[in-house]
Amino acid sequence: MATNRHAQIRYTILDRCFSNFNRLYNYDDLLEEVNSVLYDLGTEGVKLRQLQYDIEHMKSDAGWAIEMEESLKKGSKKAFRYKDKNFSISNHPLNVNDVEQLETTLAILSRYKHRAEFSWLEELIPRMEQAFKLVQSGDNGIIGYQENIDLKGREHIGTLFNLILMRKKIQISYEPYGKPQFNVIISPYHVKQYNNRWFLFCFNEEYETISNYPLDRINSIEELKDNFEPSNINWLDYFDDIIGVTKPVEGKLEKIHLKFSEKRIHYVLTKPLHGSQKLDRSDEEGKTISIEVIPNNELYQLLLSYGADVEVIKPIEIRKEIIERVKNMINNY
């Protein structure tokens, strides 16, 4: 069976193909999908014999005991698809080899968790240890994470991850609130979670711009053969100038001064609203901070969530917007 360093990559690609009920894959298609990724990684592809070994390993108890629909054909050639539409190796319990590899990987990652750029590992590592039951028996309730397992759209995350990784253009069926469903062709780039909701960022061919779609409004995803539209956006920096996920096309950076109540300023100082937050030294009471962001709806929602504990000092345009929204709230009562 395959034991080289690219085996897990191949299994992940095959899993994506087998779980795609919108397309049939024969051996030629599977080889094309696998080798396309391997070539992008700068390594040689695999032959049919290796691919057959990989599939047999996935079927075995040492793998994931996958069950295939054996009667499928694409033309005159055998086609491959999972028998269960909801099956994925990502949902399957870890086998012994997986556990050993995961423990080794987490041990290596732990070396870097104190570096500033990898601070997110502080949360990820214990979360993975708990999720995959790598902690001691009886210790898997040490940390509680906020998560909505019934959140609609989360089933798309794995599919989108692989499609983005392999630079595949797709068509999504999207259903806005209170409006008819429609199809849109996009090149997917990035998936981000905000406020317990997932969003897909992509290039929209119709508008020729970056769009984002909440995953809970996506009903289906279809992979296309069309050429992928590449992006030069650095997604690590893309959200630096905003709160949330909405980046207005014509928006500009604003320095916003906010004065908090005595009981709330200490909370805000220990949990900053944004990475640009600074204490306004001109306020002798020490209750005013400034942030530099592009105003968007998420900013206004955040400020309104503080109620009477915050006052927008400047700029005047944002102060007026908050006043208008407060008036509309009063009208509801």
C-alpha atoms as a printed R data frame, in Angstrom:
    type eleno elety resid chain resno       x      y       z
1   ATOM     1    CA   MET     A     1   0.000  0.000   0.000
2   ATOM     2    CA   ALA     A     2   1.007  3.591  -0.503
3   ATOM     3    CA   THR     A     3   3.071  5.007   2.359
4   ATOM     4    CA   ASN     A     4   4.889  7.925   0.728
5   ATOM     5    CA   ARG     A     5   4.428 11.524   1.807
6   ATOM     6    CA   HIS     A     6   1.834 12.285  -0.901
7   ATOM     7    CA   ALA     A     7  -0.509  9.425   0.015
8   ATOM     8    CA   GLN     A     8  -2.759 11.546   2.232
9   ATOM     9    CA   ILE     A     9  -3.052 14.139  -0.536
10  ATOM    10    CA   ARG     A    10  -4.152 11.448  -2.979
11  ATOM    11    CA   TYR     A    11  -6.688 10.014  -0.507
12  ATOM    12    CA   THR     A    12  -8.162 13.490   0.015
13  ATOM    13    CA   ILE     A    13  -8.517 14.053  -3.748
14  ATOM    14    CA   LEU     A    14 -10.096 10.624  -4.268
15  ATOM    15    CA   ASP     A    15 -12.476 11.257  -1.364
16  ATOM    16    CA   ARG     A    16 -13.596 14.498  -3.006
17  ATOM    17    CA   CYS     A    17 -14.168 12.731  -6.329
18  ATOM    18    CA   PHE     A    18 -16.042  9.799  -4.793
19  ATOM    19    CA   SER     A    19 -18.338 12.116  -2.835
20  ATOM    20    CA   ASN     A    20 -19.154 14.297  -5.878
21  ATOM    21    CA   PHE     A    21 -22.637 13.192  -6.935
22  ATOM    22    CA   ASN     A    22 -22.728 15.792  -9.718
23  ATOM    23    CA   ARG     A    23 -20.065 14.068 -11.802
24  ATOM    24    CA   LEU     A    24 -18.857 10.557 -12.601
25  ATOM    25    CA   TYR     A    25 -15.152  9.676 -12.525
26  ATOM    26    CA   ASN     A    26 -13.488  6.735 -14.252
27  ATOM    27    CA   TYR     A    27  -9.832  5.745 -13.826
28  ATOM    28    CA   ASP     A    28  -8.658  8.287 -16.411
29  ATOM    29    CA   ASP     A    29 -10.542 11.103 -14.684
30  ATOM    30    CA   LEU     A    30  -9.186 10.133 -11.266
31  ATOM    31    CA   LEU     A    31  -5.615 10.019 -12.555
32  ATOM    32    CA   GLU     A    32  -6.059 13.452 -14.121
33  ATOM    33    CA   GLU     A    33  -7.407 14.922 -10.856
34  ATOM    34    CA   VAL     A    34  -4.673 13.397  -8.691
35  ATOM    35    CA   ASN     A    35  -1.757 14.126 -10.987
36  ATOM    36    CA   SER     A    36  -2.879 17.689 -11.639
37  ATOM    37    CA   VAL     A    37  -2.406 18.459  -7.938
38  ATOM    38    CA   LEU     A    38   0.840 16.510  -7.657
39  ATOM    39    CA   TYR     A    39   2.312 18.363 -10.645
40  ATOM    40    CA   ASP     A    40   1.347 21.685  -9.020
41  ATOM    41    CA   LEU     A    41   3.273 20.544  -5.947
42  ATOM    42    CA   GLY     A    42   6.350 20.020  -8.109
43  ATOM    43    CA   THR     A    43   6.399 16.234  -7.908
44  ATOM    44    CA   GLU     A    44   5.806 13.438 -10.395
45  ATOM    45    CA   GLY     A    45   2.386 11.911 -10.881
46  ATOM    46    CA   VAL     A    46   1.261  8.349 -10.219
47  ATOM    47    CA   LYS     A    47   0.407  5.483 -12.568
48  ATOM    48    CA   LEU     A    48  -2.802  3.478 -12.763
49  ATOM    49    CA   ARG     A    49  -1.370  0.697 -10.595
50  ATOM    50    CA   GLN     A    50  -0.694  3.129  -7.712
51  ATOM    51    CA   LEU     A    51  -4.179  4.592  -8.058
52  ATOM    52    CA   GLN     A    52  -5.670  1.097  -7.797
53  ATOM    53    CA   TYR     A    53  -3.579  0.434  -4.665
54  ATOM    54    CA   ASP     A    54  -4.864  3.691  -3.151
55  ATOM    55    CA   ILE     A    55  -8.501  2.747  -3.770
56  ATOM    56    CA   GLU     A    56  -7.999 -0.743  -2.350
57  ATOM    57    CA   HIS     A    57  -6.363  0.765   0.738
58  ATOM    58    CA   MET     A    58  -9.328  3.109   1.220
59  ATOM    59    CA   LYS     A    59 -11.667  0.086   0.970
60  ATOM    60    CA   SER     A    60  -9.718 -1.914   3.546
61  ATOM    61    CA   ASP     A    61 -10.139 -1.884   7.328
62  ATOM    62    CA   ALA     A    62  -6.643 -0.429   7.573
63  ATOM    63    CA   GLY     A    63  -7.964  2.535   5.596
64  ATOM    64    CA   TRP     A    64 -11.539  3.773   5.970
65  ATOM    65    CA   ALA     A    65 -13.609  0.751   4.855
66  ATOM    66    CA   ILE     A    66 -15.257  2.841   2.141
67  ATOM    67    CA   GLU     A    67 -18.232  1.362   0.276
68  ATOM    68    CA   MET     A    68 -18.535  2.104  -3.444
69  ATOM    69    CA   GLU     A    69 -21.449  1.963  -5.866
70  ATOM    70    CA   GLU     A    70 -20.143 -0.964  -7.907
71  ATOM    71    CA   SER     A    71 -22.528 -0.854 -10.878
72  ATOM    72    CA   LEU     A    72 -21.729  2.625 -12.192
73  ATOM    73    CA   LYS     A    73 -20.420  3.174 -15.726
74  ATOM    74    CA   LYS     A    74 -19.162  6.218 -17.594
75  ATOM    75    CA   GLY     A    75 -19.633  5.153 -21.167
76  ATOM    76    CA   SER     A    76 -18.129  1.684 -21.283
77  ATOM    77    CA   LYS     A    77 -15.704  2.293 -18.407
78  ATOM    78    CA   LYS     A    78 -16.154  1.637 -14.701
79  ATOM    79    CA   ALA     A    79 -17.034  4.737 -12.686
80  ATOM    80    CA   PHE     A    80 -16.463  5.432  -9.013
81  ATOM    81    CA   ARG     A    81 -18.761  6.981  -6.402
82  ATOM    82    CA   TYR     A    82 -19.557  6.367  -2.747
83  ATOM    83    CA   LYS     A    83 -22.642  4.308  -2.046
84  ATOM    84    CA   ASP     A    84 -23.633  6.693   0.746
85  ATOM    85    CA   LYS     A    85 -24.025 10.300  -0.411
86  ATOM    86    CA   ASN     A    86 -23.162 11.571   3.080
87  ATOM    87    CA   PHE     A    87 -19.993  9.522   3.490
88  ATOM    88    CA   SER     A    88 -16.547 11.100   3.596
89  ATOM    89    CA   ILE     A    89 -13.283  9.911   5.096
90  ATOM    90    CA   SER     A    90 -13.188 13.249   6.947
91  ATOM    91    CA   ASN     A    91 -16.192 12.015   8.959
92  ATOM    92    CA   HIS     A    92 -14.699  8.591   9.617
93  ATOM    93    CA   PRO     A    93 -12.956  7.682  12.881
94  ATOM    94    CA   LEU     A    94  -9.169  7.778  12.676
95  ATOM    95    CA   ASN     A    95  -7.347  4.523  12.040
96  ATOM    96    CA   VAL     A    96  -4.141  3.612  13.893
97  ATOM    97    CA   ASN     A    97  -1.832  5.116  11.264
98  ATOM    98    CA   ASP     A    98  -3.882  8.323  11.208
99  ATOM    99    CA   VAL     A    99  -3.648  8.678  14.977
100 ATOM   100    CA   GLU     A   100   0.130  8.212  14.932
101 ATOM   101    CA   GLN     A   101   0.581 10.713  12.091
102 ATOM   102    CA   LEU     A   102  -1.736 13.244  13.718
103 ATOM   103    CA   GLU     A   103   0.032 13.010  17.066
104 ATOM   104    CA   THR     A   104   3.393 13.517  15.343
105 ATOM   105    CA   THR     A   105   2.060 16.479  13.363
106 ATOM   106    CA   LEU     A   106   0.598 18.144  16.458
107 ATOM   107    CA   ALA     A   107   3.873 17.635  18.312
108 ATOM   108    CA   ILE     A   108   5.742 19.401  15.499
109 ATOM   109    CA   LEU     A   109   3.187 22.238  15.336
110 ATOM   110    CA   SER     A   110   3.457 22.724  19.096
111 ATOM   111    CA   ARG     A   111   7.029 23.930  18.651
112 ATOM   112    CA   TYR     A   112   5.802 26.980  16.768
113 ATOM   113    CA   LYS     A   113   2.678 27.989  18.691
114 ATOM   114    CA   HIS     A   114   4.502 30.739  20.600
115 ATOM   115    CA   ARG     A   115   5.523 32.568  17.416
116 ATOM   116    CA   ALA     A   116   3.300 35.569  16.743
117 ATOM   117    CA   GLU     A   117   2.251 34.480  13.252
118 ATOM   118    CA   PHE     A   118   1.169 31.063  14.590
119 ATOM   119    CA   SER     A   119  -0.711 32.229  17.691
120 ATOM   120    CA   TRP     A   120  -3.832 30.523  16.333
121 ATOM   121    CA   LEU     A   121  -2.174 27.177  17.129
122 ATOM   122    CA   GLU     A   122  -2.759 27.859  20.829
123 ATOM   123    CA   GLU     A   123  -6.456 27.201  20.225
124 ATOM   124    CA   LEU     A   124  -6.207 24.756  17.321
125 ATOM   125    CA   ILE     A   125  -3.992 22.131  18.960
126 ATOM   126    CA   PRO     A   126  -6.100 21.429  22.072
127 ATOM   127    CA   ARG     A   127  -9.228 21.617  19.928
128 ATOM   128    CA   MET     A   128  -7.909 18.906  17.592
129 ATOM   129    CA   GLU     A   129  -6.670 16.773  20.497
130 ATOM   130    CA   GLN     A   130 -10.122 16.908  22.025
131 ATOM   131    CA   ALA     A   131 -12.024 16.402  18.760
132 ATOM   132    CA   PHE     A   132  -9.976 13.343  17.762
133 ATOM   133    CA   LYS     A   133  -9.920 11.933  21.300
134 ATOM   134    CA   LEU     A   134  -6.144 12.178  21.688
135 ATOM   135    CA   VAL     A   135  -6.460 13.365  25.294
136 ATOM   136    CA   GLN     A   136  -6.421 11.077  28.288
137 ATOM   137    CA   SER     A   137  -9.662  9.270  29.045
138 ATOM   138    CA   GLY     A   138 -11.908 11.473  31.142
139 ATOM   139    CA   ASP     A   139 -10.099 14.682  30.172
140 ATOM   140    CA   ASN     A   140 -12.030 15.477  26.967
141 ATOM   141    CA   GLY     A   141 -14.261 18.031  28.629
142 ATOM   142    CA   ILE     A   142 -11.534 20.462  29.703
143 ATOM   143    CA   ILE     A   143 -12.309 23.058  27.038
144 ATOM   144    CA   GLY     A   144 -15.709 24.041  25.635
145 ATOM   145    CA   TYR     A   145 -15.946 25.620  22.179
146 ATOM   146    CA   GLN     A   146 -18.792 27.647  20.782
147 ATOM   147    CA   GLU     A   147 -20.083 25.772  17.775
148 ATOM   148    CA   ASN     A   148 -23.424 25.227  16.091
149 ATOM   149    CA   ILE     A   149 -23.371 21.679  14.707
150 ATOM   150    CA   ASP     A   150 -26.756 22.263  13.052
151 ATOM   151    CA   LEU     A   151 -25.516 25.300  11.119
152 ATOM   152    CA   LYS     A   152 -26.745 25.067   7.539
153 ATOM   153    CA   GLY     A   153 -24.000 25.210   4.937
154 ATOM   154    CA   ARG     A   154 -21.176 23.778   7.025
155 ATOM   155    CA   GLU     A   155 -21.342 20.633   4.882
156 ATOM   156    CA   HIS     A   156 -19.895 22.699   2.007
157 ATOM   157    CA   ILE     A   157 -16.685 23.624   3.845
158 ATOM   158    CA   GLY     A   158 -14.714 20.478   2.970
159 ATOM   159    CA   THR     A   159 -15.884 20.539  -0.661
160 ATOM   160    CA   LEU     A   160 -14.955 24.198  -1.082
161 ATOM   161    CA   PHE     A   161 -11.575 23.685   0.588
162 ATOM   162    CA   ASN     A   162 -10.650 21.058  -2.002
163 ATOM   163    CA   LEU     A   163 -12.047 23.038  -4.934
164 ATOM   164    CA   ILE     A   164 -10.046 26.109  -3.870
165 ATOM   165    CA   LEU     A   165  -6.933 24.000  -3.338
166 ATOM   166    CA   MET     A   166  -7.223 22.564  -6.845
167 ATOM   167    CA   ARG     A   167  -8.247 25.889  -8.440
168 ATOM   168    CA   LYS     A   168 -11.560 24.724  -9.849
169 ATOM   169    CA   LYS     A   169 -14.193 27.056 -11.257
170 ATOM   170    CA   ILE     A   170 -17.664 26.261  -9.959
171 ATOM   171    CA   GLN     A   171 -21.322 27.088 -10.323
172 ATOM   172    CA   ILE     A   172 -23.260 27.589  -7.120
173 ATOM   173    CA   SER     A   173 -26.992 27.609  -6.630
174 ATOM   174    CA   TYR     A   174 -27.648 30.543  -4.307
175 ATOM   175    CA   GLU     A   175 -30.868 31.490  -2.529
176 ATOM   176    CA   PRO     A   176 -30.953 35.024  -1.034
177 ATOM   177    CA   TYR     A   177 -33.327 35.826   1.809
178 ATOM   178    CA   GLY     A   178 -36.839 36.330   0.451
179 ATOM   179    CA   LYS     A   179 -35.744 36.081  -3.205
180 ATOM   180    CA   PRO     A   180 -35.731 33.334  -5.848
181 ATOM   181    CA   GLN     A   181 -32.788 30.959  -6.138
182 ATOM   182    CA   PHE     A   182 -30.290 31.658  -8.946
183 ATOM   183    CA   ASN     A   183 -27.075 30.185 -10.339
184 ATOM   184    CA   VAL     A   184 -23.773 32.050 -10.462
185 ATOM   185    CA   ILE     A   185 -20.385 31.049 -11.917
186 ATOM   186    CA   ILE     A   186 -17.400 31.882  -9.725
187 ATOM   187    CA   SER     A   187 -13.743 31.165  -9.056
188 ATOM   188    CA   PRO     A   188 -13.557 30.386  -5.308
189 ATOM   189    CA   TYR     A   189 -10.638 31.797  -3.298
190 ATOM   190    CA   HIS     A   190 -11.226 31.841   0.443
191 ATOM   191    CA   VAL     A   191 -13.614 30.582   3.147
192 ATOM   192    CA   LYS     A   192 -13.891 32.606   6.355
193 ATOM   193    CA   GLN     A   193 -15.871 32.234   9.570
194 ATOM   194    CA   TYR     A   194 -17.326 35.295  11.244
195 ATOM   195    CA   ASN     A   195 -19.876 35.514  14.024
196 ATOM   196    CA   ASN     A   196 -20.611 31.759  13.873
197 ATOM   197    CA   ARG     A   197 -21.285 31.942  10.137
198 ATOM   198    CA   TRP     A   198 -19.180 30.868   7.147
199 ATOM   199    CA   PHE     A   199 -18.610 32.980   4.020
200 ATOM   200    CA   LEU     A   200 -17.171 32.126   0.595
201 ATOM   201    CA   PHE     A   201 -15.054 34.800  -1.116
202 ATOM   202    CA   CYS     A   202 -14.693 34.485  -4.872
203 ATOM   203    CA   PHE     A   203 -14.377 36.183  -8.245
204 ATOM   204    CA   ASN     A   204 -17.819 36.794  -9.724
205 ATOM   205    CA   GLU     A   205 -17.726 36.639 -13.530
206 ATOM   206    CA   GLU     A   206 -20.926 38.624 -13.990
207 ATOM   207    CA   TYR     A   207 -19.784 41.615 -11.918
208 ATOM   208    CA   GLU     A   208 -16.040 41.087 -12.512
209 ATOM   209    CA   THR     A   209 -15.274 41.748  -8.882
210 ATOM   210    CA   ILE     A   210 -14.768 40.003  -5.541
211 ATOM   211    CA   SER     A   211 -18.037 38.770  -4.032
212 ATOM   212    CA   ASN     A   212 -18.875 36.881  -0.869
213 ATOM   213    CA   TYR     A   213 -21.678 34.419  -0.266
214 ATOM   214    CA   PRO     A   214 -22.761 33.009   3.105
215 ATOM   215    CA   LEU     A   215 -22.589 29.228   2.960
216 ATOM   216    CA   ASP     A   216 -26.005 28.792   4.574
217 ATOM   217    CA   ARG     A   217 -27.586 30.314   1.433
218 ATOM   218    CA   ILE     A   218 -25.742 27.966  -0.970
219 ATOM   219    CA   ASN     A   219 -27.933 25.014  -1.970
220 ATOM   220    CA   SER     A   220 -25.573 23.184  -4.321
221 ATOM   221    CA   ILE     A   221 -22.074 23.323  -5.812
222 ATOM   222    CA   GLU     A   222 -21.150 22.092  -9.293
223 ATOM   223    CA   GLU     A   223 -17.584 21.773 -10.509
224 ATOM   224    CA   LEU     A   224 -16.941 23.166 -14.000
225 ATOM   225    CA   LYS     A   225 -14.329 22.482 -16.667
226 ATOM   226    CA   ASP     A   226 -13.879 26.201 -17.419
227 ATOM   227    CA   ASN     A   227 -10.572 27.927 -16.728
228 ATOM   228    CA   PHE     A   228 -10.078 29.163 -13.167
229 ATOM   229    CA   GLU     A   229  -9.607 32.937 -12.726
230 ATOM   230    CA   PRO     A   230  -6.432 33.310 -10.604
231 ATOM   231    CA   SER     A   231  -6.173 35.856  -7.803
232 ATOM   232    CA   ASN     A   232  -3.215 37.849  -6.462
233 ATOM   233    CA   ILE     A   233  -5.033 38.867  -3.264
234 ATOM   234    CA   ASN     A   234  -3.215 38.146  -0.017
235 ATOM   235    CA   TRP     A   235  -6.084 36.791   2.059
236 ATOM   236    CA   LEU     A   236  -4.036 37.071   5.245
237 ATOM   237    CA   ASP     A   237  -4.151 40.862   4.808
238 ATOM   238    CA   TYR     A   238  -7.500 41.292   3.047
239 ATOM   239    CA   PHE     A   239  -9.534 41.715   6.233
240 ATOM   240    CA   ASP     A   240  -7.074 43.963   8.099
241 ATOM   241    CA   ASP     A   241  -9.012 47.155   7.332
242 ATOM   242    CA   ILE     A   242 -12.507 45.968   8.243
243 ATOM   243    CA   ILE     A   243 -14.563 44.450  11.014
244 ATOM   244    CA   GLY     A   244 -16.377 41.355   9.799
245 ATOM   245    CA   VAL     A   245 -16.443 40.216   6.179
246 ATOM   246    CA   THR     A   246 -17.940 43.073   4.118
247 ATOM   247    CA   LYS     A   247 -15.386 45.216   2.286
248 ATOM   248    CA   PRO     A   248 -17.131 48.071   0.431
249 ATOM   249    CA   VAL     A   249 -15.658 48.550  -3.053
250 ATOM   250    CA   GLU     A   250 -15.541 52.349  -2.752
251 ATOM   251    CA   GLY     A   251 -14.930 52.390   1.003
252 ATOM   252    CA   LYS     A   252 -12.071 54.341   2.525
253 ATOM   253    CA   LEU     A   253 -10.182 54.013   5.779
254 ATOM   254    CA   GLU     A   254 -11.576 56.165   8.614
255 ATOM   255    CA   LYS     A   255 -10.103 56.941  12.026
256 ATOM   256    CA   ILE     A   256 -13.016 56.527  14.427
257 ATOM   257    CA   HIS     A   257 -12.950 57.844  18.008
258 ATOM   258    CA   LEU     A   258 -15.173 56.043  20.523
259 ATOM   259    CA   LYS     A   259 -15.815 57.002  24.127
260 ATOM   260    CA   PHE     A   260 -16.899 54.213  26.482
261 ATOM   261    CA   SER     A   261 -18.527 54.231  29.877
262 ATOM   262    CA   GLU     A   262 -16.447 53.617  32.999
263 ATOM   263    CA   LYS     A   263 -17.768 50.080  33.384
264 ATOM   264    CA   ARG     A   264 -17.126 49.129  29.730
265 ATOM   265    CA   ILE     A   265 -13.777 50.743  28.850
266 ATOM   266    CA   HIS     A   266 -11.767 48.156  30.811
267 ATOM   267    CA   TYR     A   267 -13.486 45.366  28.886
268 ATOM   268    CA   VAL     A   268 -12.701 47.046  25.552
269 ATOM   269    CA   LEU     A   269  -9.064 47.585  26.509
270 ATOM   270    CA   THR     A   270  -8.614 43.889  27.280
271 ATOM   271    CA   LYS     A   271 -10.643 42.737  24.274
272 ATOM   272    CA   PRO     A   272  -9.896 45.226  21.435
273 ATOM   273    CA   LEU     A   273 -12.534 45.945  18.821
274 ATOM   274    CA   HIS     A   274  -9.916 45.828  16.063
275 ATOM   275    CA   GLY     A   275  -6.192 45.325  15.596
276 ATOM   276    CA   SER     A   276  -5.698 49.054  14.987
277 ATOM   277    CA   GLN     A   277  -7.198 50.022  18.360
278 ATOM   278    CA   LYS     A   278  -5.290 52.650  20.356
279 ATOM   279    CA   LEU     A   279  -6.013 54.567  23.537
280 ATOM   280    CA   ASP     A   280  -6.744 58.241  22.807
281 ATOM   281    CA   ARG     A   281  -4.243 60.082  25.036
282 ATOM   282    CA   SER     A   282  -6.099 63.387  24.589
283 ATOM   283    CA   ASP     A   283  -8.880 62.051  26.835
284 ATOM   284    CA   GLU     A   284  -7.653 62.640  30.400
285 ATOM   285    CA   GLU     A   285 -10.316 60.235  31.704
286 ATOM   286    CA   GLY     A   286  -8.808 57.424  29.636
287 ATOM   287    CA   LYS     A   287 -12.161 56.288  28.281
288 ATOM   288    CA   THR     A   288 -11.692 57.038  24.579
289 ATOM   289    CA   ILE     A   289 -10.123 54.757  21.985
290 ATOM   290    CA   SER     A   290  -9.560 55.044  18.232
291 ATOM   291    CA   ILE     A   291  -9.736 52.442  15.488
292 ATOM   292    CA   GLU     A   292  -8.892 52.736  11.788
293 ATOM   293    CA   VAL     A   293 -11.299 50.747   9.628
294 ATOM   294    CA   ILE     A   294 -13.424 50.980   6.504
295 ATOM   295    CA   PRO     A   295 -17.004 51.549   7.757
296 ATOM   296    CA   ASN     A   296 -19.393 48.694   6.971
297 ATOM   297    CA   ASN     A   297 -22.560 47.184   8.351
298 ATOM   298    CA   GLU     A   298 -20.672 44.922  10.746
299 ATOM   299    CA   LEU     A   299 -19.000 47.965  12.314
300 ATOM   300    CA   TYR     A   300 -22.367 49.609  12.992
301 ATOM   301    CA   GLN     A   301 -23.788 46.362  14.393
302 ATOM   302    CA   LEU     A   302 -20.806 46.043  16.726
303 ATOM   303    CA   LEU     A   303 -21.118 49.623  17.998
304 ATOM   304    CA   LEU     A   304 -24.864 49.266  18.532
305 ATOM   305    CA   SER     A   305 -24.250 46.088  20.547
306 ATOM   306    CA   TYR     A   306 -22.627 48.260  23.246
307 ATOM   307    CA   GLY     A   307 -25.831 50.259  23.650
308 ATOM   308    CA   ALA     A   308 -25.496 53.296  25.914
309 ATOM   309    CA   ASP     A   309 -21.966 52.282  26.923
310 ATOM   310    CA   VAL     A   310 -20.383 53.848  23.831
311 ATOM   311    CA   GLU     A   311 -20.545 57.217  22.059
312 ATOM   312    CA   VAL     A   312 -19.122 57.889  18.595
313 ATOM   313    CA   ILE     A   313 -17.125 61.121  18.933
314 ATOM   314    CA   LYS     A   314 -15.975 61.422  15.321
315 ATOM   315    CA   PRO     A   315 -16.086 61.394  12.341
316 ATOM   316    CA   ILE     A   316 -19.440 63.120  12.136
317 ATOM   317    CA   GLU     A   317 -20.712 60.933   9.261
318 ATOM   318    CA   ILE     A   318 -20.436 57.773  11.341
319 ATOM   319    CA   ARG     A   319 -21.920 59.539  14.362
320 ATOM   320    CA   LYS     A   320 -24.928 60.569  12.217
321 ATOM   321    CA   GLU     A   321 -25.343 57.012  10.918
322 ATOM   322    CA   ILE     A   322 -25.494 55.660  14.467
323 ATOM   323    CA   ILE     A   323 -28.012 58.359  15.455
324 ATOM   324    CA   GLU     A   324 -30.207 57.412  12.486
325 ATOM   325    CA   ARG     A   325 -30.105 53.721  13.361
326 ATOM   326    CA   VAL     A   326 -30.948 54.443  17.012
327 ATOM   327    CA   LYS     A   327 -33.920 56.519  15.891
328 ATOM   328    CA   ASN     A   328 -35.155 53.661  13.723
329 ATOM   329    CA   MET     A   329 -34.849 51.338  16.721
330 ATOM   330    CA   ILE     A   330 -36.915 53.710  18.855
331 ATOM   331    CA   ASN     A   331 -39.593 53.800  16.153
332 ATOM   332    CA   ASN     A   332 -39.979 50.048  16.499
333 ATOM   333    CA   TYR     A   333 -41.158 50.549  20.066
